[in-house]
Structure formats: structure tokens, C-alpha cells
Amino acid sequence: MSTHAKRERQLLADVLEEAGPDAPTLCQGWTTRDLAAHVVVRERSADAAGLVIKPLASRLERTRAEYAARPYDELLQLIRTGPPKMSPFAWKQVDEAANTVEFFIHGEDVRRARPLGTPREVDPPLAEVLWRRLERAARMMGRRSPVGLVLRRPNGQTVVAHKGTPVVTVTGEPGELLLFVSGRQAAAKVELTGEEAAVARARDAALGLG
């Protein structure tokens, strides 16, 4: 049975292939080749621990650069085929929990970096999955907000990403809210309400898991 993560994996590989190896992304300083190498290393190398253990970050970057030097088609094939059997990401439950949002966001990193890039349409089942992930991760992703941050769906559902005052409310579809709170505020199709100065601070905040 197909999962959202498997579908997002293939869609990410498709958009990376379409863009080619030298296209810009929303990940500062990274081309599509760099982003593809990041995805591969995250699933296939023990050095991926550098994503969460900062002292290992330089080692992770060296490994990512080594993968980025490989042929682009090889990187895309590694993404499509997924992690090796011994990787935790090979387990369906881990793949679904860890990769659905990761691949969705990185797909938009490629789409929205184009001069005329437009967001993809998100079907209702995926939107619900993204919202559930957002409910769990919002506080971690919004912890560095300098203002109170409330995320609201058009249907009125809300989640508090950061407690504080003044409060800024960010309204949008689940995928757009995820992009906003992951540090991609400028690319997210959302509406912000609150005091003008607070809204400006929310737009510039260093949000996300990094």
C-alpha cells in the first residue's frame, strides 16, 4: 500500500529532475544538486547525525559535498529507490513520520525558487496529514519566534506555535503554514494579522528546526 511519504518521494525526485542540477532552491546557498545530496545523505549516511548534533555538522557537510560531486542522475535514482534496508527510514512507520513533511517542503523549495514558480495543489488527505504533523511540531518549529505565533487554517482550526505577546496570527492552508513555520516565510501563501511591527518581526524570525 502506497504511503504519503512514498508519493512525496517520487514527486520530489520528479521536480528535481525537471529543474536540473543547477537550479536555485529556497535553501540558502543550495542548488538542486546540493538539495538532492542532502536528501540522500540524510537517509544513507551515519553522518546525518550532524543534522541534530551540531559538533558533527562539519563532517556532515563534507559527506554531503562528496555526494553532490556524484552524477546528478545517480542522486535522483538513490532518492527514488529510497534508503537501504538497514536504515531506520526503511521502516514504513518511520518513513511516513519523518519524510512526508520533509519531502513536501523540499519539493516546494524547488518549485517556488523558480522565477514563475507556483505552488502545487495539495489534495485533502495530504492536507490533513500535514496539519497533524504541524500540530505536533509547531512549538518546536516556532520556539525562536520573537512574538506570540498562532497558526490558523481557513476552517478555523488553530495551533499555538509560540506563546507570547504581542500575538501574530498566520492564516493559510496546512502546507503553507508548514512552509511559514519552517523558515520559508517569504514563499508561504499566508495572511498575517496583528500589530504591524509584530507582523514584520514574525516575517523575519529564524523559524524552523535548525
PDB file of C-alpha atoms in Angstrom:
ATOM      1  CA  MET A   1       0.000   0.000   0.000  1.00  0.00           C
ATOM      2  CA  SER A   2       1.382   3.359  -1.010  1.00  0.00           C
ATOM      3  CA  THR A   3       2.023   5.948   1.659  1.00  0.00           C
ATOM      4  CA  HIS A   4       2.142   9.727   1.563  1.00  0.00           C
ATOM      5  CA  ALA A   5       5.898   9.596   2.093  1.00  0.00           C
ATOM      6  CA  LYS A   6       6.411   7.313  -0.908  1.00  0.00           C
ATOM      7  CA  ARG A   7       4.320   9.599  -3.078  1.00  0.00           C
ATOM      8  CA  GLU A   8       6.146  12.715  -1.878  1.00  0.00           C
ATOM      9  CA  ARG A   9       9.470  10.973  -2.520  1.00  0.00           C
ATOM     10  CA  GLN A  10       8.628  10.402  -6.165  1.00  0.00           C
ATOM     11  CA  LEU A  11       7.208  13.904  -6.605  1.00  0.00           C
ATOM     12  CA  LEU A  12      10.387  15.382  -5.127  1.00  0.00           C
ATOM     13  CA  ALA A  13      12.549  13.327  -7.472  1.00  0.00           C
ATOM     14  CA  ASP A  14      10.366  14.408 -10.407  1.00  0.00           C
ATOM     15  CA  VAL A  15      10.656  18.117  -9.650  1.00  0.00           C
ATOM     16  CA  LEU A  16      14.410  17.798  -9.074  1.00  0.00           C
ATOM     17  CA  GLU A  17      14.766  16.021 -12.408  1.00  0.00           C
ATOM     18  CA  GLU A  18      12.672  18.618 -14.202  1.00  0.00           C
ATOM     19  CA  ALA A  19      14.666  21.500 -12.704  1.00  0.00           C
ATOM     20  CA  GLY A  20      18.084  20.033 -13.492  1.00  0.00           C
ATOM     21  CA  PRO A  21      21.185  20.025 -11.274  1.00  0.00           C
ATOM     22  CA  ASP A  22      21.971  23.751 -11.227  1.00  0.00           C
ATOM     23  CA  ALA A  23      18.594  25.331 -10.433  1.00  0.00           C
ATOM     24  CA  PRO A  24      18.139  27.536  -7.371  1.00  0.00           C
ATOM     25  CA  THR A  25      16.214  26.421  -4.299  1.00  0.00           C
ATOM     26  CA  LEU A  26      14.774  28.162  -1.256  1.00  0.00           C
ATOM     27  CA  CYS A  27      17.556  26.566   0.822  1.00  0.00           C
ATOM     28  CA  GLN A  28      20.058  29.383   1.079  1.00  0.00           C
ATOM     29  CA  GLY A  29      23.205  28.693  -0.913  1.00  0.00           C
ATOM     30  CA  TRP A  30      21.985  25.359  -2.267  1.00  0.00           C
ATOM     31  CA  THR A  31      21.285  24.368  -5.842  1.00  0.00           C
ATOM     32  CA  THR A  32      19.086  21.417  -6.698  1.00  0.00           C
ATOM     33  CA  ARG A  33      22.224  19.238  -6.761  1.00  0.00           C
ATOM     34  CA  ASP A  34      23.030  20.281  -3.194  1.00  0.00           C
ATOM     35  CA  LEU A  35      19.472  19.594  -2.071  1.00  0.00           C
ATOM     36  CA  ALA A  36      19.431  16.174  -3.733  1.00  0.00           C
ATOM     37  CA  ALA A  37      22.700  15.282  -1.997  1.00  0.00           C
ATOM     38  CA  HIS A  38      21.233  16.378   1.347  1.00  0.00           C
ATOM     39  CA  VAL A  39      18.227  14.082   0.892  1.00  0.00           C
ATOM     40  CA  VAL A  40      20.442  11.118   0.006  1.00  0.00           C
ATOM     41  CA  VAL A  41      22.899  11.634   2.891  1.00  0.00           C
ATOM     42  CA  ARG A  42      20.059  12.072   5.379  1.00  0.00           C
ATOM     43  CA  GLU A  43      18.854   8.527   4.612  1.00  0.00           C
ATOM     44  CA  ARG A  44      22.065   6.731   3.765  1.00  0.00           C
ATOM     45  CA  SER A  45      24.906   8.013   5.936  1.00  0.00           C
ATOM     46  CA  ALA A  46      25.618   7.839   9.644  1.00  0.00           C
ATOM     47  CA  ASP A  47      26.989  11.364   9.262  1.00  0.00           C
ATOM     48  CA  ALA A  48      23.378  12.550   9.052  1.00  0.00           C
ATOM     49  CA  ALA A  49      23.603  12.765  12.844  1.00  0.00           C
ATOM     50  CA  GLY A  50      25.146  16.167  12.161  1.00  0.00           C
ATOM     51  CA  LEU A  51      21.651  17.427  11.384  1.00  0.00           C
ATOM     52  CA  VAL A  52      20.867  17.365  15.108  1.00  0.00           C
ATOM     53  CA  ILE A  53      24.299  17.107  16.761  1.00  0.00           C
ATOM     54  CA  LYS A  54      25.949  20.418  15.950  1.00  0.00           C
ATOM     55  CA  PRO A  55      29.576  19.333  16.655  1.00  0.00           C
ATOM     56  CA  LEU A  56      29.167  16.816  13.807  1.00  0.00           C
ATOM     57  CA  ALA A  57      27.794  19.361  11.339  1.00  0.00           C
ATOM     58  CA  SER A  58      31.117  19.969   9.576  1.00  0.00           C
ATOM     59  CA  ARG A  59      31.575  16.241   8.989  1.00  0.00           C
ATOM     60  CA  LEU A  60      28.043  16.041   7.631  1.00  0.00           C
ATOM     61  CA  GLU A  61      28.751  18.901   5.229  1.00  0.00           C
ATOM     62  CA  ARG A  62      31.877  17.147   3.915  1.00  0.00           C
ATOM     63  CA  THR A  63      29.875  13.986   3.284  1.00  0.00           C
ATOM     64  CA  ARG A  64      27.109  15.954   1.577  1.00  0.00           C
ATOM     65  CA  ALA A  65      29.673  17.650  -0.691  1.00  0.00           C
ATOM     66  CA  GLU A  66      31.093  14.251  -1.625  1.00  0.00           C
ATOM     67  CA  TYR A  67      27.657  13.031  -2.629  1.00  0.00           C
ATOM     68  CA  ALA A  68      26.967  16.269  -4.512  1.00  0.00           C
ATOM     69  CA  ALA A  69      30.014  15.519  -6.692  1.00  0.00           C
ATOM     70  CA  ARG A  70      28.344  12.348  -7.967  1.00  0.00           C
ATOM     71  CA  PRO A  71      26.376  12.329 -11.225  1.00  0.00           C
ATOM     72  CA  TYR A  72      23.026  14.044 -10.733  1.00  0.00           C
ATOM     73  CA  ASP A  73      21.113  11.132 -12.282  1.00  0.00           C
ATOM     74  CA  GLU A  74      22.662   8.835  -9.678  1.00  0.00           C
ATOM     75  CA  LEU A  75      21.461  11.067  -6.849  1.00  0.00           C
ATOM     76  CA  LEU A  76      17.938  11.098  -8.257  1.00  0.00           C
ATOM     77  CA  GLN A  77      17.934   7.320  -8.555  1.00  0.00           C
ATOM     78  CA  LEU A  78      19.055   6.993  -4.929  1.00  0.00           C
ATOM     79  CA  ILE A  79      16.187   9.245  -3.869  1.00  0.00           C
ATOM     80  CA  ARG A  80      13.659   7.275  -5.920  1.00  0.00           C
ATOM     81  CA  THR A  81      14.770   3.868  -4.641  1.00  0.00           C
ATOM     82  CA  GLY A  82      14.807   5.024  -1.035  1.00  0.00           C
ATOM     83  CA  PRO A  83      17.062   4.125   1.889  1.00  0.00           C
ATOM     84  CA  PRO A  84      18.945   0.836   2.325  1.00  0.00           C
ATOM     85  CA  LYS A  85      17.247  -1.912   4.301  1.00  0.00           C
ATOM     86  CA  MET A  86      19.354  -1.287   7.405  1.00  0.00           C
ATOM     87  CA  SER A  87      18.335   2.373   7.599  1.00  0.00           C
ATOM     88  CA  PRO A  88      15.613   3.336  10.099  1.00  0.00           C
ATOM     89  CA  PHE A  89      13.978   5.204   7.220  1.00  0.00           C
ATOM     90  CA  ALA A  90      13.353   1.837   5.531  1.00  0.00           C
ATOM     91  CA  TRP A  91      10.663   1.147   8.119  1.00  0.00           C
ATOM     92  CA  LYS A  92       7.308   2.243   6.820  1.00  0.00           C
ATOM     93  CA  GLN A  93       6.256   3.948  10.048  1.00  0.00           C
ATOM     94  CA  VAL A  94       9.499   5.934  10.303  1.00  0.00           C
ATOM     95  CA  ASP A  95       9.406   6.826   6.623  1.00  0.00           C
ATOM     96  CA  GLU A  96       5.860   8.128   6.899  1.00  0.00           C
ATOM     97  CA  ALA A  97       6.501  10.072  10.096  1.00  0.00           C
ATOM     98  CA  ALA A  98       9.844  11.580   9.130  1.00  0.00           C
ATOM     99  CA  ASN A  99       9.670  12.022   5.365  1.00  0.00           C
ATOM    100  CA  THR A 100       6.184  13.158   4.379  1.00  0.00           C
ATOM    101  CA  VAL A 101       6.766  16.727   5.557  1.00  0.00           C
ATOM    102  CA  GLU A 102      10.475  16.699   4.667  1.00  0.00           C
ATOM    103  CA  PHE A 103       9.825  15.777   1.052  1.00  0.00           C
ATOM    104  CA  PHE A 104       6.808  18.056   0.711  1.00  0.00           C
ATOM    105  CA  ILE A 105       8.791  21.074   1.892  1.00  0.00           C
ATOM    106  CA  HIS A 106      11.823  20.295  -0.250  1.00  0.00           C
ATOM    107  CA  GLY A 107       9.609  19.876  -3.301  1.00  0.00           C
ATOM    108  CA  GLU A 108       8.293  23.382  -2.701  1.00  0.00           C
ATOM    109  CA  ASP A 109      11.883  24.573  -2.146  1.00  0.00           C
ATOM    110  CA  VAL A 110      12.469  23.722  -5.792  1.00  0.00           C
ATOM    111  CA  ARG A 111       9.121  24.813  -7.247  1.00  0.00           C
ATOM    112  CA  ARG A 112       8.945  28.202  -5.551  1.00  0.00           C
ATOM    113  CA  ALA A 113      12.541  29.181  -6.252  1.00  0.00           C
ATOM    114  CA  ARG A 114      11.747  29.411  -9.959  1.00  0.00           C
ATOM    115  CA  PRO A 115      11.032  32.887 -11.373  1.00  0.00           C
ATOM    116  CA  LEU A 116       7.467  31.854 -12.222  1.00  0.00           C
ATOM    117  CA  GLY A 117       7.221  29.044  -9.698  1.00  0.00           C
ATOM    118  CA  THR A 118       3.739  28.234  -8.479  1.00  0.00           C
ATOM    119  CA  PRO A 119       2.655  26.106  -5.519  1.00  0.00           C
ATOM    120  CA  ARG A 120       1.301  22.644  -6.209  1.00  0.00           C
ATOM    121  CA  GLU A 121      -2.258  21.763  -5.335  1.00  0.00           C
ATOM    122  CA  VAL A 122      -2.478  19.707  -2.145  1.00  0.00           C
ATOM    123  CA  ASP A 123      -5.261  17.144  -2.009  1.00  0.00           C
ATOM    124  CA  PRO A 124      -7.444  16.944   1.139  1.00  0.00           C
ATOM    125  CA  PRO A 125      -5.948  13.687   2.515  1.00  0.00           C
ATOM    126  CA  LEU A 126      -2.419  15.079   2.368  1.00  0.00           C
ATOM    127  CA  ALA A 127      -3.593  18.397   3.816  1.00  0.00           C
ATOM    128  CA  GLU A 128      -4.917  16.546   6.857  1.00  0.00           C
ATOM    129  CA  VAL A 129      -1.638  14.674   7.286  1.00  0.00           C
ATOM    130  CA  LEU A 130       0.320  17.924   7.063  1.00  0.00           C
ATOM    131  CA  TRP A 131      -1.960  19.534   9.630  1.00  0.00           C
ATOM    132  CA  ARG A 132      -1.486  16.653  12.087  1.00  0.00           C
ATOM    133  CA  ARG A 133       2.292  16.898  11.678  1.00  0.00           C
ATOM    134  CA  LEU A 134       2.068  20.656  12.200  1.00  0.00           C
ATOM    135  CA  GLU A 135       0.059  20.232  15.394  1.00  0.00           C
ATOM    136  CA  ARG A 136       2.848  18.052  16.815  1.00  0.00           C
ATOM    137  CA  ALA A 137       5.808  20.108  15.631  1.00  0.00           C
ATOM    138  CA  ALA A 138       4.541  23.691  15.776  1.00  0.00           C
ATOM    139  CA  ARG A 139       6.002  24.562  19.175  1.00  0.00           C
ATOM    140  CA  MET A 140       9.430  23.225  18.276  1.00  0.00           C
ATOM    141  CA  MET A 141       9.445  24.998  14.914  1.00  0.00           C
ATOM    142  CA  GLY A 142       8.183  28.263  16.376  1.00  0.00           C
ATOM    143  CA  ARG A 143      10.268  28.288  19.538  1.00  0.00           C
ATOM    144  CA  ARG A 144      12.527  31.122  18.359  1.00  0.00           C
ATOM    145  CA  SER A 145       9.685  33.435  17.356  1.00  0.00           C
ATOM    146  CA  PRO A 146      10.137  36.904  18.913  1.00  0.00           C
ATOM    147  CA  VAL A 147       6.352  37.282  19.115  1.00  0.00           C
ATOM    148  CA  GLY A 148       3.377  35.118  20.009  1.00  0.00           C
ATOM    149  CA  LEU A 149       2.545  32.981  16.972  1.00  0.00           C
ATOM    150  CA  VAL A 150      -0.808  31.322  16.253  1.00  0.00           C
ATOM    151  CA  LEU A 151      -1.284  29.189  13.126  1.00  0.00           C
ATOM    152  CA  ARG A 152      -4.825  29.056  11.772  1.00  0.00           C
ATOM    153  CA  ARG A 153      -6.454  27.049   8.988  1.00  0.00           C
ATOM    154  CA  PRO A 154      -9.216  28.631   6.898  1.00  0.00           C
ATOM    155  CA  ASN A 155     -11.657  26.260   8.651  1.00  0.00           C
ATOM    156  CA  GLY A 156     -10.774  27.840  11.998  1.00  0.00           C
ATOM    157  CA  GLN A 157      -8.561  25.124  13.468  1.00  0.00           C
ATOM    158  CA  THR A 158      -5.603  26.641  15.276  1.00  0.00           C
ATOM    159  CA  VAL A 159      -2.359  25.642  16.922  1.00  0.00           C
ATOM    160  CA  VAL A 160      -0.074  27.813  19.037  1.00  0.00           C
ATOM    161  CA  ALA A 161       3.482  27.795  17.705  1.00  0.00           C
ATOM    162  CA  HIS A 162       4.808  30.216  20.318  1.00  0.00           C
ATOM    163  CA  LYS A 163       3.309  31.763  23.425  1.00  0.00           C
ATOM    164  CA  GLY A 164       3.909  35.449  23.996  1.00  0.00           C
ATOM    165  CA  THR A 165       2.749  38.963  23.254  1.00  0.00           C
ATOM    166  CA  PRO A 166       2.038  40.676  21.008  1.00  0.00           C
ATOM    167  CA  VAL A 167       0.359  37.893  19.056  1.00  0.00           C
ATOM    168  CA  VAL A 168       0.543  37.385  15.310  1.00  0.00           C
ATOM    169  CA  THR A 169      -1.981  35.053  13.672  1.00  0.00           C
ATOM    170  CA  VAL A 170      -0.884  33.322  10.479  1.00  0.00           C
ATOM    171  CA  THR A 171      -3.764  32.015   8.353  1.00  0.00           C
ATOM    172  CA  GLY A 172      -3.351  29.597   5.482  1.00  0.00           C
ATOM    173  CA  GLU A 173      -3.649  26.014   4.309  1.00  0.00           C
ATOM    174  CA  PRO A 174      -1.633  23.414   6.247  1.00  0.00           C
ATOM    175  CA  GLY A 175       1.129  23.172   3.655  1.00  0.00           C
ATOM    176  CA  GLU A 176       1.534  26.936   3.577  1.00  0.00           C
ATOM    177  CA  LEU A 177       1.642  27.126   7.370  1.00  0.00           C
ATOM    178  CA  LEU A 178       4.345  24.451   7.424  1.00  0.00           C
ATOM    179  CA  LEU A 179       6.410  26.438   4.956  1.00  0.00           C
ATOM    180  CA  PHE A 180       5.994  29.569   7.064  1.00  0.00           C
ATOM    181  CA  VAL A 181       6.975  27.982  10.357  1.00  0.00           C
ATOM    182  CA  SER A 182       9.887  26.109   8.740  1.00  0.00           C
ATOM    183  CA  GLY A 183      11.578  29.424   7.982  1.00  0.00           C
ATOM    184  CA  ARG A 184      10.270  29.959   4.463  1.00  0.00           C
ATOM    185  CA  GLN A 185       8.032  32.898   5.357  1.00  0.00           C
ATOM    186  CA  ALA A 186       8.579  34.816   2.129  1.00  0.00           C
ATOM    187  CA  ALA A 187       7.436  31.878  -0.001  1.00  0.00           C
ATOM    188  CA  ALA A 188       4.378  30.871   2.055  1.00  0.00           C
ATOM    189  CA  LYS A 189       0.943  31.904   0.797  1.00  0.00           C
ATOM    190  CA  VAL A 190      -0.484  33.084   4.093  1.00  0.00           C
ATOM    191  CA  GLU A 191      -2.168  36.091   5.678  1.00  0.00           C
ATOM    192  CA  LEU A 192      -0.693  37.655   8.808  1.00  0.00           C
ATOM    193  CA  THR A 193      -2.738  39.707  11.260  1.00  0.00           C
ATOM    194  CA  GLY A 194      -1.518  41.597  14.291  1.00  0.00           C
ATOM    195  CA  GLU A 195       0.374  44.753  15.140  1.00  0.00           C
ATOM    196  CA  GLU A 196       2.386  45.985  12.161  1.00  0.00           C
ATOM    197  CA  ALA A 197       5.726  45.815  13.966  1.00  0.00           C
ATOM    198  CA  ALA A 198       4.955  42.335  15.319  1.00  0.00           C
ATOM    199  CA  VAL A 199       3.988  41.088  11.856  1.00  0.00           C
ATOM    200  CA  ALA A 200       7.297  42.354  10.482  1.00  0.00           C
ATOM    201  CA  ARG A 201       9.197  40.538  13.235  1.00  0.00           C
ATOM    202  CA  ALA A 202       7.311  37.300  12.542  1.00  0.00           C
ATOM    203  CA  ARG A 203       8.172  37.528   8.852  1.00  0.00           C
ATOM    204  CA  ASP A 204      11.872  37.922   9.651  1.00  0.00           C
ATOM    205  CA  ALA A 205      12.084  35.410  12.500  1.00  0.00           C
ATOM    206  CA  ALA A 206      14.509  32.486  12.405  1.00  0.00           C
ATOM    207  CA  LEU A 207      11.817  29.810  12.497  1.00  0.00           C
ATOM    208  CA  GLY A 208      12.233  26.091  11.908  1.00  0.00           C
ATOM    209  CA  LEU A 209      14.034  23.137  13.414  1.00  0.00           C
ATOM    210  CA  GLY A 210      17.576  24.313  12.622  1.00  0.00           C
TER     211      GLY A 210
END
